[in-house]
mmCIF file of N, CA and C in Angstrom:
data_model
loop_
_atom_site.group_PDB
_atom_site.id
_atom_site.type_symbol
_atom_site.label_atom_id
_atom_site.label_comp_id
_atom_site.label_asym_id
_atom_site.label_seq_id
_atom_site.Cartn_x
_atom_site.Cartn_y
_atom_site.Cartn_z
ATOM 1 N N UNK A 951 -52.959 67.076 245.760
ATOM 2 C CA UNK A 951 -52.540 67.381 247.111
ATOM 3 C C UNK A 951 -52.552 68.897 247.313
ATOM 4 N N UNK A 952 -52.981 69.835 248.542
ATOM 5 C CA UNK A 952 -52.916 70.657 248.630
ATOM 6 C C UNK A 952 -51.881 71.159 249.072
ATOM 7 N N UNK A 953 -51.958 72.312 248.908
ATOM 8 C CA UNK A 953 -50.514 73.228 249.121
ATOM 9 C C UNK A 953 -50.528 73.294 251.109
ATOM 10 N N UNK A 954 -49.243 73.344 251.682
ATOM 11 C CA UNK A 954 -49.911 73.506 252.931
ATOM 12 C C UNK A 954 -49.932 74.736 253.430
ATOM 13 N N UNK A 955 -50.007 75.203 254.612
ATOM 14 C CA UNK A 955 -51.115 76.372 254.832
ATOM 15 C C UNK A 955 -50.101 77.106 256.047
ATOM 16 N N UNK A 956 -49.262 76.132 256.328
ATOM 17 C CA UNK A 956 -48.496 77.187 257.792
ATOM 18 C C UNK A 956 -46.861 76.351 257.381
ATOM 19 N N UNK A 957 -45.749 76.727 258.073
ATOM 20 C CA UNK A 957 -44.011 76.011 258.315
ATOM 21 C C UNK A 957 -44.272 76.291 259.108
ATOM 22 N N UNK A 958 -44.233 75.270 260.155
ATOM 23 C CA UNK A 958 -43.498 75.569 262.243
ATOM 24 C C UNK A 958 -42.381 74.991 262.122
ATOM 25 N N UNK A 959 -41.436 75.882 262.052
ATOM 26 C CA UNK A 959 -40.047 75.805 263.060
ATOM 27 C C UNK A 959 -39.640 75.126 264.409
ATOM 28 N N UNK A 960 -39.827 73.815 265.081
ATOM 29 C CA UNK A 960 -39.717 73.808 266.504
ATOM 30 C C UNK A 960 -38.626 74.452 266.775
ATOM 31 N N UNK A 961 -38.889 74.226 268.094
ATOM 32 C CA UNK A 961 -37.931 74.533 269.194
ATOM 33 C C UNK A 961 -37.509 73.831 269.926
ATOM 34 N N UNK A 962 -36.710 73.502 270.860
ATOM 35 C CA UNK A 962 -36.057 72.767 271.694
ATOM 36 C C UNK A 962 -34.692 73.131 272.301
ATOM 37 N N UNK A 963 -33.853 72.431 273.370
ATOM 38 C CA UNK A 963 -32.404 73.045 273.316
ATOM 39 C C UNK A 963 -31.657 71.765 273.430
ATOM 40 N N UNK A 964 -31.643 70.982 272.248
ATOM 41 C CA UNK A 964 -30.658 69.726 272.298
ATOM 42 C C UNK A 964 -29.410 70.322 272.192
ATOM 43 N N UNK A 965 -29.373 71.080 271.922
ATOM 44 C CA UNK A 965 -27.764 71.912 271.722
ATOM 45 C C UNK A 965 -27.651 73.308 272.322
ATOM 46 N N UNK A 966 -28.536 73.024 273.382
ATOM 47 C CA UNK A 966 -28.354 74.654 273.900
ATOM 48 C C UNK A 966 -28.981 76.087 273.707
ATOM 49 N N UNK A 967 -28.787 77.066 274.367
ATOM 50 C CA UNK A 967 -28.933 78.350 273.610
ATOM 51 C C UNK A 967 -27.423 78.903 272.694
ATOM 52 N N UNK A 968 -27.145 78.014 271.664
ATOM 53 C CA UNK A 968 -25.562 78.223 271.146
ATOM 54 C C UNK A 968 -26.205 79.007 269.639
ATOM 55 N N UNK A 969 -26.107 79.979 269.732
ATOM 56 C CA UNK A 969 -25.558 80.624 268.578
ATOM 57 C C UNK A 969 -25.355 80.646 267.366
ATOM 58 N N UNK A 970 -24.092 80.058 267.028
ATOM 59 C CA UNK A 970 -23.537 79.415 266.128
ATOM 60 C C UNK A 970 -24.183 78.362 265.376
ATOM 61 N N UNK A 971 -25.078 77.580 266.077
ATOM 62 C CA UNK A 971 -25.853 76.489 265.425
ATOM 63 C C UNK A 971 -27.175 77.222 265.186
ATOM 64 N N UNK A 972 -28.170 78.064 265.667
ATOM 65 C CA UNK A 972 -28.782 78.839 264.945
ATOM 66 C C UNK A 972 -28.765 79.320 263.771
ATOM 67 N N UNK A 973 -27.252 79.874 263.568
ATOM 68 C CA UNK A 973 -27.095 80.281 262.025
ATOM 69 C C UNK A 973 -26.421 79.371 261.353
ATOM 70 N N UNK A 974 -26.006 78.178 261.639
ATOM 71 C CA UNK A 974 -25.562 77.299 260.850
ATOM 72 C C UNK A 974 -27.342 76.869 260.502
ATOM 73 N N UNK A 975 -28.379 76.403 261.035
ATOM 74 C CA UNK A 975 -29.663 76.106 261.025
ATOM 75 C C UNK A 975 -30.283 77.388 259.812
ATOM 76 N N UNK A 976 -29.403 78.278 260.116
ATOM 77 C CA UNK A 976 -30.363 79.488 259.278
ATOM 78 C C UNK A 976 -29.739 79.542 257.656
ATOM 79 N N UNK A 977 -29.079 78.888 257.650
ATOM 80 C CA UNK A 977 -28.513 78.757 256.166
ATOM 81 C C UNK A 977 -28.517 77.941 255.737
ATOM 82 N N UNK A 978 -29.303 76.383 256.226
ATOM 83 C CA UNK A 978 -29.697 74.967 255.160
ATOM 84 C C UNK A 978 -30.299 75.776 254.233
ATOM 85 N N UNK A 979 -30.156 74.901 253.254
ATOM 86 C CA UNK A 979 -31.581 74.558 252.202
ATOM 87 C C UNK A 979 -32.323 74.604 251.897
ATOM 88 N N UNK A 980 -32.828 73.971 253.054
ATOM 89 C CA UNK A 980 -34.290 73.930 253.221
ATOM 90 C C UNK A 980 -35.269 75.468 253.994
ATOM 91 N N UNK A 981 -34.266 76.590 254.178
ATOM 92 C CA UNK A 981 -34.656 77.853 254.637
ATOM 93 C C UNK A 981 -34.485 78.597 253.537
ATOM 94 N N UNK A 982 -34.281 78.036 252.118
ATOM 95 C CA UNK A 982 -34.491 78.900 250.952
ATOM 96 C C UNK A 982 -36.205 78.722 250.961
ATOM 97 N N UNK A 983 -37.037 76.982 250.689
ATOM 98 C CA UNK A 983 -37.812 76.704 250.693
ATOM 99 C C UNK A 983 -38.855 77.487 251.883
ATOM 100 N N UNK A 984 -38.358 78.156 253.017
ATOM 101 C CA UNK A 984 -39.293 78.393 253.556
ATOM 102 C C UNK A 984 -39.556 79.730 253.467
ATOM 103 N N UNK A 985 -38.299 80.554 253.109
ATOM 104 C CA UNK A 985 -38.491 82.251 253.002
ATOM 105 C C UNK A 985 -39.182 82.112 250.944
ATOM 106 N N UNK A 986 -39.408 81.226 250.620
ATOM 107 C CA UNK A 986 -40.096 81.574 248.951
ATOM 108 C C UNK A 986 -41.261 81.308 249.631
ATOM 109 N N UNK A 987 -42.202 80.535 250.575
ATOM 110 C CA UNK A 987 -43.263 80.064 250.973
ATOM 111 C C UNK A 987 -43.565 80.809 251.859
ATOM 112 N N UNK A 988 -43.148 81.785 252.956
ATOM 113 C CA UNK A 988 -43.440 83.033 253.084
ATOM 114 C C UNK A 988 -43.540 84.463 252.409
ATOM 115 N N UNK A 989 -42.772 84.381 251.302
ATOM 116 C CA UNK A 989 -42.355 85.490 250.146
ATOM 117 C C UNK A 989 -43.958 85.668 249.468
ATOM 118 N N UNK A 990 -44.490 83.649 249.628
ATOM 119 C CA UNK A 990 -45.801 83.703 248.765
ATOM 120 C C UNK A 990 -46.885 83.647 249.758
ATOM 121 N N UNK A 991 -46.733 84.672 250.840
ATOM 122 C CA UNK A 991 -47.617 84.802 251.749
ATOM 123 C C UNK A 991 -48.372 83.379 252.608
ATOM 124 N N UNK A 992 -47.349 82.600 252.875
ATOM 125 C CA UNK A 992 -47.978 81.293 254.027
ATOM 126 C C UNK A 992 -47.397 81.526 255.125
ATOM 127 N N UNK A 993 -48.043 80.901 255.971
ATOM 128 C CA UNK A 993 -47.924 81.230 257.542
ATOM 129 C C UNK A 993 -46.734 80.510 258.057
ATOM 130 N N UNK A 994 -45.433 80.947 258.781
ATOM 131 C CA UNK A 994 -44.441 80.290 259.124
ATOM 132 C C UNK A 994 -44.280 80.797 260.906
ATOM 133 N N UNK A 995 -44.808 79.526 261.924
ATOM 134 C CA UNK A 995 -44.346 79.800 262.839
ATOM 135 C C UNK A 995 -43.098 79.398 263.599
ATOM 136 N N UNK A 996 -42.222 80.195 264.303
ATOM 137 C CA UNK A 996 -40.974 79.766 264.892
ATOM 138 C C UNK A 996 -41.355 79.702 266.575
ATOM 139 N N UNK A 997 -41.138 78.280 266.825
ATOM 140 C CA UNK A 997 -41.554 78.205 268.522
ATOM 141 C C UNK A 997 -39.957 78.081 269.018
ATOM 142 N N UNK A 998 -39.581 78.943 270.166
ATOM 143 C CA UNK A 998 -38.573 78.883 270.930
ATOM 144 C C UNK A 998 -37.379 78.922 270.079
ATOM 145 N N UNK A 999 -36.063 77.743 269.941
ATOM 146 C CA UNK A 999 -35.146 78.435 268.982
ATOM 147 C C UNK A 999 -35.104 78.257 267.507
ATOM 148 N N UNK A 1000 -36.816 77.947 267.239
ATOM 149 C CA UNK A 1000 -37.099 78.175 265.968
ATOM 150 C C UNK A 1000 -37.316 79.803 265.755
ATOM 151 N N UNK A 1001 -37.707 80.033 266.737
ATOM 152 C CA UNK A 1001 -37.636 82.000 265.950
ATOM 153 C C UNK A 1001 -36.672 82.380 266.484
ATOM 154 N N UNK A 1002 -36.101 81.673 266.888
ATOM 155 C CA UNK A 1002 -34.457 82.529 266.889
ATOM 156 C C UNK A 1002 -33.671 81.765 265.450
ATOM 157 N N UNK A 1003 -33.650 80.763 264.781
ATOM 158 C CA UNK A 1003 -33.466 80.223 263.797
ATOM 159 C C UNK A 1003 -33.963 81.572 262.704
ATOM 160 N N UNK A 1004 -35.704 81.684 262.599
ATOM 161 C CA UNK A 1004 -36.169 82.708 261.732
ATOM 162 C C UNK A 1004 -35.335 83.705 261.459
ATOM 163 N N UNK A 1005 -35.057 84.189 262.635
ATOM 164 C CA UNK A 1005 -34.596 85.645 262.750
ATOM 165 C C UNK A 1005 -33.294 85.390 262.578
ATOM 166 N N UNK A 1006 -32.231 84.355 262.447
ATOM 167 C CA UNK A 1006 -31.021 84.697 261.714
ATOM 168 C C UNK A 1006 -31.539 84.107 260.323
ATOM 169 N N UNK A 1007 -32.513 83.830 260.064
ATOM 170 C CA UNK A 1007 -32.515 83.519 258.694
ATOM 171 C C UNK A 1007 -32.721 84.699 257.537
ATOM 172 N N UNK A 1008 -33.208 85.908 258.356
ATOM 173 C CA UNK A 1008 -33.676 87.199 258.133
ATOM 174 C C UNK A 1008 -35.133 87.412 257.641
ATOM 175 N N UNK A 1009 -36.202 86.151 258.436
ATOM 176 C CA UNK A 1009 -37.392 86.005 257.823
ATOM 177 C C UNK A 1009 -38.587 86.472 258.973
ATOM 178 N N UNK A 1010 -37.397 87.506 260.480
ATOM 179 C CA UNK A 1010 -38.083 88.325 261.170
ATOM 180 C C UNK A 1010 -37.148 88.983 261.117
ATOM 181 N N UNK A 1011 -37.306 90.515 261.736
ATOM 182 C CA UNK A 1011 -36.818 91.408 261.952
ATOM 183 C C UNK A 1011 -36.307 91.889 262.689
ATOM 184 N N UNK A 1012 -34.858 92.433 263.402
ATOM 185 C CA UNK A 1012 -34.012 92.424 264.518
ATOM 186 C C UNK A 1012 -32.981 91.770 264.053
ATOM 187 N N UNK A 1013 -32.441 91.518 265.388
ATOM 188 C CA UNK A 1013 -31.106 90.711 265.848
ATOM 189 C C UNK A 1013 -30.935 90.152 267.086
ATOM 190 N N UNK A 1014 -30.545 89.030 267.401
ATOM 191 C CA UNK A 1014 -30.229 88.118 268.130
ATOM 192 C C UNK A 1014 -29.033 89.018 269.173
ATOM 193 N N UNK A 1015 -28.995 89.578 270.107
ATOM 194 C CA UNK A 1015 -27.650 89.199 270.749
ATOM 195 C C UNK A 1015 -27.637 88.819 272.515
ATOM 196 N N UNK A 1016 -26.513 88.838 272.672
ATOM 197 C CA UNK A 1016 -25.920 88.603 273.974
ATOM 198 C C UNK A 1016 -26.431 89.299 274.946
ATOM 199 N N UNK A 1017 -26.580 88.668 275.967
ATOM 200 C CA UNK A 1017 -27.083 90.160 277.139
ATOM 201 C C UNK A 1017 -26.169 90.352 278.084
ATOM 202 N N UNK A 1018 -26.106 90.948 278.412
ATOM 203 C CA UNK A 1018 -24.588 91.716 279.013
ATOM 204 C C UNK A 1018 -23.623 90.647 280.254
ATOM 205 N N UNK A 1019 -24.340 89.958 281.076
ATOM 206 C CA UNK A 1019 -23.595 89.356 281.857
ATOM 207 C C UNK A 1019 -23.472 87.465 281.290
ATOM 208 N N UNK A 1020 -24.100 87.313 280.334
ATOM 209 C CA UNK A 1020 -24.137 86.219 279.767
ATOM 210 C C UNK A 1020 -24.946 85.101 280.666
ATOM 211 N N UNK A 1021 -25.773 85.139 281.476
ATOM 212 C CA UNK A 1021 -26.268 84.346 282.199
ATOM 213 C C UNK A 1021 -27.830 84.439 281.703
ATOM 214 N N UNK A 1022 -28.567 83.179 282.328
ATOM 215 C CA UNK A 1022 -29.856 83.035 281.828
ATOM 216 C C UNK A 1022 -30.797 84.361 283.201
ATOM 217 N N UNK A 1023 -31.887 84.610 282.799
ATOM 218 C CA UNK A 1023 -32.356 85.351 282.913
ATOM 219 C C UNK A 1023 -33.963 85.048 283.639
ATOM 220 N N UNK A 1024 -34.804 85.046 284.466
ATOM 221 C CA UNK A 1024 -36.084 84.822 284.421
ATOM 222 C C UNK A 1024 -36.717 85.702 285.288
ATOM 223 N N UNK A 1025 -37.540 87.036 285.119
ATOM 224 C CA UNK A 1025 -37.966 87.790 285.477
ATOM 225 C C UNK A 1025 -39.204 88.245 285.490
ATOM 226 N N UNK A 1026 -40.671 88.232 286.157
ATOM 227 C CA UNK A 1026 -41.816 89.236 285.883
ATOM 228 C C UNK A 1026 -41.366 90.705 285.583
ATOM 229 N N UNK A 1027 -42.062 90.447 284.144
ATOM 230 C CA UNK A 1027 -42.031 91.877 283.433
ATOM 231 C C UNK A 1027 -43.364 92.389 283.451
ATOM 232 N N UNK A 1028 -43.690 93.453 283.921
ATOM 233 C CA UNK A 1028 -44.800 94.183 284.033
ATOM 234 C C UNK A 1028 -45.123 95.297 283.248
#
């Protein structure tokens, strides 16, 4: 069997944009298995609050936070 070649992270919001379950998500188990399988150079994509998952897992770079009035946001950025 071959080794596989990418990890996708979905995304979805069965639970919201909450936080707390991001980094509860970012500290299974199974996110040891995926930062050694990136460590060994394979492709790991995070769609929606899978790269927000990544990124508290510390397997992107930054930080997650709050934006100032706490409300959702949808804007053309130019």
């Amino acid at each position: 069997m071959a080794p596989p070649i990418a990890v996708i992270v979905p995304g979805g919001f069965s639970y919201g944009d909450y936080l707390p379950l991001r980094r509860d998500c970012a500290v299974q188990p199974v996110m040891q298995a995926v930062k050694q399988f990136a460590d060994n150079g394979g492709l790991v994509l995070g769609i929606c609050n899978g790269f927000q998952v990544l990124t508290e897992a510390g397997l992107l770079p930054g930080a997650l936070i709050r934006n100032r009035d706490l409300q959702f946001h949808c804007e053309h950025i130019s």
